[in-house]
mmCIF file of N, CA and C in Angstrom:
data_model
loop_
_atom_site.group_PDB
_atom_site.id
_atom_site.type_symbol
_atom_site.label_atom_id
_atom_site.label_comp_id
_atom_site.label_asym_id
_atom_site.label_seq_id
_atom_site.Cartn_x
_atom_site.Cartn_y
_atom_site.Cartn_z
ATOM 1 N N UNK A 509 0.838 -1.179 0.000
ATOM 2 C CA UNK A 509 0.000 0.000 0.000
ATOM 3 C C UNK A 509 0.891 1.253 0.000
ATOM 4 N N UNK A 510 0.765 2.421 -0.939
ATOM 5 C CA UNK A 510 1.415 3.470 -1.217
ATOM 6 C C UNK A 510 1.435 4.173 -0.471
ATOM 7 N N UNK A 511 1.876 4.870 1.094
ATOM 8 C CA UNK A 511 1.709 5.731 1.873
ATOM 9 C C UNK A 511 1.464 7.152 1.682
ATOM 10 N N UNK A 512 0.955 7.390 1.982
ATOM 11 C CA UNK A 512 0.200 9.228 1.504
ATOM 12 C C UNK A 512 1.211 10.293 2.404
ATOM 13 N N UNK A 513 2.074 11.012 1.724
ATOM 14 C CA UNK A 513 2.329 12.268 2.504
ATOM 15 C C UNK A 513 1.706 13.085 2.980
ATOM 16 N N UNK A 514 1.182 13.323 3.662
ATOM 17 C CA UNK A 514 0.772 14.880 4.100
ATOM 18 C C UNK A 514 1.295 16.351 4.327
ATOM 19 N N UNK A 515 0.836 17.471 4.535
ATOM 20 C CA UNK A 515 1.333 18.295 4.504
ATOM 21 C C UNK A 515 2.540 18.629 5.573
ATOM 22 N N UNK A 516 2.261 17.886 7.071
ATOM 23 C CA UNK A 516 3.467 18.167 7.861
ATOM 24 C C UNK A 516 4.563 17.440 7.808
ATOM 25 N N UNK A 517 4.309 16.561 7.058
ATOM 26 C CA UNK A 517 5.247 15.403 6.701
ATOM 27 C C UNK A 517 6.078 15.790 5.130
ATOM 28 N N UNK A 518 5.533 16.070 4.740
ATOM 29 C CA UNK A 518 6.179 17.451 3.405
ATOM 30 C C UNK A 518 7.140 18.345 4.067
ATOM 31 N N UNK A 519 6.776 18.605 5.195
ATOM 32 C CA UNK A 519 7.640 19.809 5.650
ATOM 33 C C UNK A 519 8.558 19.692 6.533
ATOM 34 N N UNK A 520 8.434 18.466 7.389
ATOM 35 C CA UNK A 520 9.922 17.737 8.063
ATOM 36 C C UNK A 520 10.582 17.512 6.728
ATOM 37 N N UNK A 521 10.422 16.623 5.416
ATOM 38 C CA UNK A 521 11.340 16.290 4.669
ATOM 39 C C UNK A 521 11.982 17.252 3.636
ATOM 40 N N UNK A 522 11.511 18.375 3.736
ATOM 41 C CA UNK A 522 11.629 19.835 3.542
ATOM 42 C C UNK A 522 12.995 20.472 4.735
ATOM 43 N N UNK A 523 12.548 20.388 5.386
ATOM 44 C CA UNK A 523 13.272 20.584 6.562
ATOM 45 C C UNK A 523 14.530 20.026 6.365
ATOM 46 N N UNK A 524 14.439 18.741 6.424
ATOM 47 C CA UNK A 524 15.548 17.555 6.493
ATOM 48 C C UNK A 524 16.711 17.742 5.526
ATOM 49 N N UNK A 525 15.757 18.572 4.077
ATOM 50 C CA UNK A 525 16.830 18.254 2.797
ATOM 51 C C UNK A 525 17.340 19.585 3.456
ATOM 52 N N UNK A 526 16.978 20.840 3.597
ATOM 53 C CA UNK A 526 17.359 22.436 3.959
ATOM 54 C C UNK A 526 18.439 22.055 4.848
ATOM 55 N N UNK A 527 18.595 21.215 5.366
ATOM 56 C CA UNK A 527 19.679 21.327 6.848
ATOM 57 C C UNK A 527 20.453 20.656 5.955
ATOM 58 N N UNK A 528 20.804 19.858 5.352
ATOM 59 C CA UNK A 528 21.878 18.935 5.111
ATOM 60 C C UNK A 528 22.698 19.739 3.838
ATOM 61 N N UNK A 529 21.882 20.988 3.632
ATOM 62 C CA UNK A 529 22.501 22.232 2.610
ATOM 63 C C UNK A 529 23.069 23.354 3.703
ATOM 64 N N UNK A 530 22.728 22.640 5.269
ATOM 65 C CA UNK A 530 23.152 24.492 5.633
ATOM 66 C C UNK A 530 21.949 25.566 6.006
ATOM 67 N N UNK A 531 21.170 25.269 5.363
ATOM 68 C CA UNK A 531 19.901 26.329 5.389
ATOM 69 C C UNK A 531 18.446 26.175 6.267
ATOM 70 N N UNK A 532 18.229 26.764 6.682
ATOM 71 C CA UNK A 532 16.730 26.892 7.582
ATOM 72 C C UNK A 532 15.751 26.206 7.544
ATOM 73 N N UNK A 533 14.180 26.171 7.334
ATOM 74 C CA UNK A 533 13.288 25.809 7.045
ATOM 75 C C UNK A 533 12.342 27.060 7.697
ATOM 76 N N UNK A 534 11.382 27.537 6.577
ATOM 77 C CA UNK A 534 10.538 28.481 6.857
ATOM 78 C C UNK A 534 9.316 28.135 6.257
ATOM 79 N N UNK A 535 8.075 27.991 6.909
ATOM 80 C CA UNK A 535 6.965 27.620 6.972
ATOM 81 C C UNK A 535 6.022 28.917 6.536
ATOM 82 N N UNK A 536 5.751 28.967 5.127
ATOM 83 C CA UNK A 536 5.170 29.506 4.552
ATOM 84 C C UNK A 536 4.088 29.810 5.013
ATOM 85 N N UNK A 537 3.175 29.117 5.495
ATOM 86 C CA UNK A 537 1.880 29.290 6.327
ATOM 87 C C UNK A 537 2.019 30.231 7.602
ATOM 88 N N UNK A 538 3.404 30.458 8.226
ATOM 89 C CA UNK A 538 2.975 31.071 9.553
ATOM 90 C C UNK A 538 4.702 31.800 9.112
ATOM 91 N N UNK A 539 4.846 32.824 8.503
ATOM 92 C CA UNK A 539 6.233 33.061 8.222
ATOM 93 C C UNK A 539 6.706 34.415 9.249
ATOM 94 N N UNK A 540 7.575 34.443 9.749
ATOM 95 C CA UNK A 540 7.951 35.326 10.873
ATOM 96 C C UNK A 540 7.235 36.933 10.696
ATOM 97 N N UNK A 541 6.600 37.551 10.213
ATOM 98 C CA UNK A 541 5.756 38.309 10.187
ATOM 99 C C UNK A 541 4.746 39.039 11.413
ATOM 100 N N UNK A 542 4.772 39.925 11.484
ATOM 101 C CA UNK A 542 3.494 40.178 12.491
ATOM 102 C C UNK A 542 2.239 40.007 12.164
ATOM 103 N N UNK A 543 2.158 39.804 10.763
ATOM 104 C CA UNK A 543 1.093 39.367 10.412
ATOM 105 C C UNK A 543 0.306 38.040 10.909
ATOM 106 N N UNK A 544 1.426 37.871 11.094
ATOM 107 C CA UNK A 544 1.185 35.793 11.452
ATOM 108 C C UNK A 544 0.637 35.695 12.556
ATOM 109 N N UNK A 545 0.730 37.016 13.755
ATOM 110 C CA UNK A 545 0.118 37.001 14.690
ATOM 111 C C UNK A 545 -0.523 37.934 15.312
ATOM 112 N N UNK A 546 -1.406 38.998 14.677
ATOM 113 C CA UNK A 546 -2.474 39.804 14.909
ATOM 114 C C UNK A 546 -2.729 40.538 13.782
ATOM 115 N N UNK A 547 -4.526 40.564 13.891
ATOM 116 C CA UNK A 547 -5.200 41.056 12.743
ATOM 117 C C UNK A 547 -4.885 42.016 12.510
ATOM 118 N N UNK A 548 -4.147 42.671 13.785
ATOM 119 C CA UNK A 548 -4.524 44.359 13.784
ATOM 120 C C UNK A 548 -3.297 44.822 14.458
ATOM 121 N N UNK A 549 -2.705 45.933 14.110
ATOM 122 C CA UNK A 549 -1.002 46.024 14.373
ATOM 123 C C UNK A 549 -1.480 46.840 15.369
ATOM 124 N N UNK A 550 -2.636 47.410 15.740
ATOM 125 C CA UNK A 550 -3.081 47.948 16.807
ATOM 126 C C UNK A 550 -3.178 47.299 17.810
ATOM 127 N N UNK A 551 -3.124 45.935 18.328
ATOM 128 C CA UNK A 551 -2.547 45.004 19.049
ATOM 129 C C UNK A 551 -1.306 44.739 19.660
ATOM 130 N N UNK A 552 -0.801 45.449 18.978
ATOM 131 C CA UNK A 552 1.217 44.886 19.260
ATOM 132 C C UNK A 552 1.202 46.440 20.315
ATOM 133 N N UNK A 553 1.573 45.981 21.543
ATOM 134 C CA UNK A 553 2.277 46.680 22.594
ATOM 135 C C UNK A 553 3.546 47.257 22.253
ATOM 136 N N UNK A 554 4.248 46.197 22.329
ATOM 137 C CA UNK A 554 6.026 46.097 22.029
ATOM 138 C C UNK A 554 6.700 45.979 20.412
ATOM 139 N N UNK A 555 7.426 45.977 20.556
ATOM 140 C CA UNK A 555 8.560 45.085 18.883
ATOM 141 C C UNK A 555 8.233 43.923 19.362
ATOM 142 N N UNK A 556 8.360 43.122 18.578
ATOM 143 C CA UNK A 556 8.538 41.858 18.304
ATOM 144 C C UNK A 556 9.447 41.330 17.554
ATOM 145 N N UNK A 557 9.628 40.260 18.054
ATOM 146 C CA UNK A 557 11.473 39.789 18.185
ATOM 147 C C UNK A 557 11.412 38.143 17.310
ATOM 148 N N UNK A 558 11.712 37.505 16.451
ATOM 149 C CA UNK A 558 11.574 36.562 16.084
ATOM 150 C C UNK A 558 12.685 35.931 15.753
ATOM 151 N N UNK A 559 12.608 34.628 16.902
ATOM 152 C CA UNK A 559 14.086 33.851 16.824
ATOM 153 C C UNK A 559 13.819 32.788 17.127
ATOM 154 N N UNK A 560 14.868 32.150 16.557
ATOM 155 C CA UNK A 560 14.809 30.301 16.427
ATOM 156 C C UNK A 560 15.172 29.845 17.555
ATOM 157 N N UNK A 561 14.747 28.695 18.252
ATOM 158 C CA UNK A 561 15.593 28.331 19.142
ATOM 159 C C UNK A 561 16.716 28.422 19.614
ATOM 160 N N UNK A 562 17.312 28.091 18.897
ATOM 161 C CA UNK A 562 18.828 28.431 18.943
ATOM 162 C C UNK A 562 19.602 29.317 19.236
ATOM 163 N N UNK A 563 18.924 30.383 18.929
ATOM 164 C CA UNK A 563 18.909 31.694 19.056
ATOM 165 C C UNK A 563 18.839 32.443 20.450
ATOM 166 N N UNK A 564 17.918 31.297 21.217
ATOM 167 C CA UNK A 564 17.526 31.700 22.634
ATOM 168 C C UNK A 564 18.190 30.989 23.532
ATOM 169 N N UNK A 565 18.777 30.076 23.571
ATOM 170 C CA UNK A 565 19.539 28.872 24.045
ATOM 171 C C UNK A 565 20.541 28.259 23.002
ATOM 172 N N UNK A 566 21.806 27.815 23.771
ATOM 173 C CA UNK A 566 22.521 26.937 22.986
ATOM 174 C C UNK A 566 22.242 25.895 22.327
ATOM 175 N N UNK A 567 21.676 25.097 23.433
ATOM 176 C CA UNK A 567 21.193 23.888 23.017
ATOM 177 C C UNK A 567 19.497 23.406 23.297
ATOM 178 N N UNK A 568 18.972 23.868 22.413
ATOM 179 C CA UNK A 568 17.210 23.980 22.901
ATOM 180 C C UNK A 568 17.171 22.386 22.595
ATOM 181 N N UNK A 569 15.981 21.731 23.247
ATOM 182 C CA UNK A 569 15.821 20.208 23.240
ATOM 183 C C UNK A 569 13.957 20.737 23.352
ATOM 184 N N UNK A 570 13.298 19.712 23.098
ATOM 185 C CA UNK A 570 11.838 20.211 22.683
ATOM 186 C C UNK A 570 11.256 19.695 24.219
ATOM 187 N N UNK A 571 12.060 17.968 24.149
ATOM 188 C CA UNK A 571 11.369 17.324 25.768
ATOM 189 C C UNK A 571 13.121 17.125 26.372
ATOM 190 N N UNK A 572 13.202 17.072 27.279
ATOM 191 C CA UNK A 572 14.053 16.639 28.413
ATOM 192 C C UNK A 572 13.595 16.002 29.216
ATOM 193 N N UNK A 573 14.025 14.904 29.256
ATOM 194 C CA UNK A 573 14.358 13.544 30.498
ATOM 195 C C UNK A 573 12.643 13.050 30.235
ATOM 196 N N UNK A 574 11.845 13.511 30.939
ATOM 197 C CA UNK A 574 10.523 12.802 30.544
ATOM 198 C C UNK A 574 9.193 13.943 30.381
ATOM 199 N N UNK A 575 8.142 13.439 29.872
ATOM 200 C CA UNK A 575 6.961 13.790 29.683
ATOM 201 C C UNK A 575 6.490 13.826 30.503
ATOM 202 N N UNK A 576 5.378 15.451 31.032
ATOM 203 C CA UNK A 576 5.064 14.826 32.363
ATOM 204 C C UNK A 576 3.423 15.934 31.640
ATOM 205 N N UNK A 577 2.238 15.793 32.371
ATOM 206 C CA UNK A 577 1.229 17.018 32.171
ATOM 207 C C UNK A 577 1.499 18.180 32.682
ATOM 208 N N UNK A 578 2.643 19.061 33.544
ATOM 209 C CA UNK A 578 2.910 19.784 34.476
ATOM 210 C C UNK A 578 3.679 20.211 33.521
ATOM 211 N N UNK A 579 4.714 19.760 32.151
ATOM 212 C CA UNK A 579 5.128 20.375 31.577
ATOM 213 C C UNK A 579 4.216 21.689 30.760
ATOM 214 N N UNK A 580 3.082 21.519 30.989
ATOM 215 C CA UNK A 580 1.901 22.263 29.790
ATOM 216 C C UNK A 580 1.468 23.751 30.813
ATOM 217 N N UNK A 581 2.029 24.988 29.832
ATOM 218 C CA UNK A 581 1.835 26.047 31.065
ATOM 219 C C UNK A 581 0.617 27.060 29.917
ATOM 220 N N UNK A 582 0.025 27.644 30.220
ATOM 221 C CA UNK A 582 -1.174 28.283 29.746
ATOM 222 C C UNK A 582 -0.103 29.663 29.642
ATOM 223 N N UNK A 583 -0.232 30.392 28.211
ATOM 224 C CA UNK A 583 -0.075 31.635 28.415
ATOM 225 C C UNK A 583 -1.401 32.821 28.366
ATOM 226 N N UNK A 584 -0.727 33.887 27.441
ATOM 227 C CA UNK A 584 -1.711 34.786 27.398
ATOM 228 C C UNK A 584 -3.135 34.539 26.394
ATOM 229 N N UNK A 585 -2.663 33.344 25.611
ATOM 230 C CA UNK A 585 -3.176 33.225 24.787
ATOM 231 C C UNK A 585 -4.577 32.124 24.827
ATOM 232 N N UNK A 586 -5.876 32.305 24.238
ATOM 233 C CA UNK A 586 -6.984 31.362 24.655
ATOM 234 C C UNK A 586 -7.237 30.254 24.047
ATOM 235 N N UNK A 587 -6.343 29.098 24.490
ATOM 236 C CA UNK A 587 -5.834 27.703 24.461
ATOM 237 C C UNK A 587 -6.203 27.225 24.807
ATOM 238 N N UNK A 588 -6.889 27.211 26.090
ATOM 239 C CA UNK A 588 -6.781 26.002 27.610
ATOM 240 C C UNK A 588 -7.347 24.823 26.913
ATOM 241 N N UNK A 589 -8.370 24.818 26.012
ATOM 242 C CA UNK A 589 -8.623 23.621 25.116
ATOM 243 C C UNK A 589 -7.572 22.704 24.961
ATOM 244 N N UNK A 590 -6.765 23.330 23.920
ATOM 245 C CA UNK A 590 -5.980 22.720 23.252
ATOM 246 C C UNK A 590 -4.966 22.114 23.876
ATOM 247 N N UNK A 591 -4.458 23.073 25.338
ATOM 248 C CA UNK A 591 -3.958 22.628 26.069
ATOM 249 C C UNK A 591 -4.006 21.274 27.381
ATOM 250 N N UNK A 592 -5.440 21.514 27.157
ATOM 251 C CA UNK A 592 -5.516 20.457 28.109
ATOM 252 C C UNK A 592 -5.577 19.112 27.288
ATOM 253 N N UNK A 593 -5.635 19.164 26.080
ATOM 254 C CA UNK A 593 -5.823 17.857 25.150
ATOM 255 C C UNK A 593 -4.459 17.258 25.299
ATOM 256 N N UNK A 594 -2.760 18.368 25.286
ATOM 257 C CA UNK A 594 -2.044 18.023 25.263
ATOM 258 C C UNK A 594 -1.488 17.373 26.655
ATOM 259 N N UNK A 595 -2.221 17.946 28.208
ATOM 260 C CA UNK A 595 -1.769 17.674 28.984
ATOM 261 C C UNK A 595 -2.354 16.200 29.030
ATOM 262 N N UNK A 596 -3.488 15.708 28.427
ATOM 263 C CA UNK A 596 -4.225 14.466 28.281
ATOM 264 C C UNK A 596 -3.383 13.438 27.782
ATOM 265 N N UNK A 597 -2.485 13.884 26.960
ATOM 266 C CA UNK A 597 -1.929 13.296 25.909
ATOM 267 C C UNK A 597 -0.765 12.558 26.580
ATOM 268 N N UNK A 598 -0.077 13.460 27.154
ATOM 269 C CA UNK A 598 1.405 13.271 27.625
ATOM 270 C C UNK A 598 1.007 12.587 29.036
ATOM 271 N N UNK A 599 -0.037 12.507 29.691
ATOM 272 C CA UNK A 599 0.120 11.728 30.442
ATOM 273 C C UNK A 599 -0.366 10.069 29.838
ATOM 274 N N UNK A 600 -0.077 9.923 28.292
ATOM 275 C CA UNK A 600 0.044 8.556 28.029
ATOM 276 C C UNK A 600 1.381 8.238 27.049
ATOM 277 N N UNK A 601 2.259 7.691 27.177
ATOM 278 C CA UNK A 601 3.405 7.570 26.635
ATOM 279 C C UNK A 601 3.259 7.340 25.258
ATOM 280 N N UNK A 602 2.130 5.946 25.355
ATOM 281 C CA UNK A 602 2.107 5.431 23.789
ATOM 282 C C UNK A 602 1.340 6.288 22.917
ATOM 283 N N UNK A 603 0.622 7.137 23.350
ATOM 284 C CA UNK A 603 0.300 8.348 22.772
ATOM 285 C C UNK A 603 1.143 9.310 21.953
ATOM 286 N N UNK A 604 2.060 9.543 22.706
ATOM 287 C CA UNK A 604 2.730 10.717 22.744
ATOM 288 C C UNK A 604 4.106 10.088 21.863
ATOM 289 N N UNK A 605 4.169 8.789 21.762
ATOM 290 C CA UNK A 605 4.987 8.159 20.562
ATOM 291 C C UNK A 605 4.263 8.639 19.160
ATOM 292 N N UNK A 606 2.933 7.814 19.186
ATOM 293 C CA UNK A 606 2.199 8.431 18.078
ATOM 294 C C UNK A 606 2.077 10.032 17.813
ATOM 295 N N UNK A 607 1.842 10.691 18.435
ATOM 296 C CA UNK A 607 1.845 12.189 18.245
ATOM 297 C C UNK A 607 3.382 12.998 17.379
ATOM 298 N N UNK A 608 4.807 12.372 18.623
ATOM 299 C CA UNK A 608 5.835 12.991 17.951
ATOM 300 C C UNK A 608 6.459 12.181 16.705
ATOM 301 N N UNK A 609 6.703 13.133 15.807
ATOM 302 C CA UNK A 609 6.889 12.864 14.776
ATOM 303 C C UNK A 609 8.788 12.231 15.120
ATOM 304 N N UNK A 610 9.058 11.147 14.290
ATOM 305 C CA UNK A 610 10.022 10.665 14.602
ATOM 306 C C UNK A 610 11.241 10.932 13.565
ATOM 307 N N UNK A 611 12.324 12.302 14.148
ATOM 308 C CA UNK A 611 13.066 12.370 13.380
ATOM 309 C C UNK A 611 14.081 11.785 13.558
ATOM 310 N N UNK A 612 15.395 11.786 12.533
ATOM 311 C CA UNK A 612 16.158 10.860 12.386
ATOM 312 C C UNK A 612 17.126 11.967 13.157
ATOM 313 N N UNK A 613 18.093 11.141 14.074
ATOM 314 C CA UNK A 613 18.723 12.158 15.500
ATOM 315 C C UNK A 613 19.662 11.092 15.766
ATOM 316 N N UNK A 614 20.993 11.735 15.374
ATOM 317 C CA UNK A 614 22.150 10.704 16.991
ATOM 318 C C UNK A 614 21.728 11.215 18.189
ATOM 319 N N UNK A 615 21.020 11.747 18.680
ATOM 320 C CA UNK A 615 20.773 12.456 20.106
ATOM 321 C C UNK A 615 19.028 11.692 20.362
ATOM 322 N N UNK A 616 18.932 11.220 21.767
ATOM 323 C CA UNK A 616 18.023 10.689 21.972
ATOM 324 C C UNK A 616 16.432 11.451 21.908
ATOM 325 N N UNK A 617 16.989 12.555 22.415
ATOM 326 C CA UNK A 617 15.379 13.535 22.301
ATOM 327 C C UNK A 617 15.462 14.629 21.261
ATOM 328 N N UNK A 618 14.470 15.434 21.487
ATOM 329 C CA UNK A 618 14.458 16.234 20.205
ATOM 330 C C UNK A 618 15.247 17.084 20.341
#
């Protein structure tokens, strides 16, 4: 049976080829813009600052040591939905296998 790509799966292997050139990966759908995050520039308090992980830390890792629901913190933003689906989530392991996408890593976590 022929496996179907999908769109986020397009974009890890997108990703995958960009790094092994050196180069980034930028997600057309949500591209560092202020646009990407309010209708109305009458919204923005401050500047806004847009940086990669890396950028903010040496070595950013996505999970460390384990999964827990206590990792899941609510910001300003109106989530708690979505959030609590994830805190649902992570308190099941085999879940949360299925959920993260499995990249190819000499390093054990992300």
């Amino acid at each position: 049976m022929k496996r179907r790509i999908f769109q986020d799966d397009a974009n890890v292997l997108r990703s995958l080829a960009l790094l092994r050139v050196g180069q980034l990966f930028m997600d057309a759908n949500f591209p560092p813009l202020e646009s990407s995050l309010y209708y109305s520039h009458r919204l923005v308090e401050g500047k806004v600052t847009w940086m990669r992980p890396h950028e903010m830390i040496p070595e950013p890792k996505l999970l460390i040591d384990t999964i827990s629901r206590h990792d899941i913190v609510q910001g300003v933003l109106a989530d708690c939905w979505f959030l609590s689906s994830c805190a649902a989530v992570a308190q099941r392991p085999d879940l949360m296998r299925r959920v993260r996408h499995p990249l190819p890593s000499s390093k054990p976590s992300l």
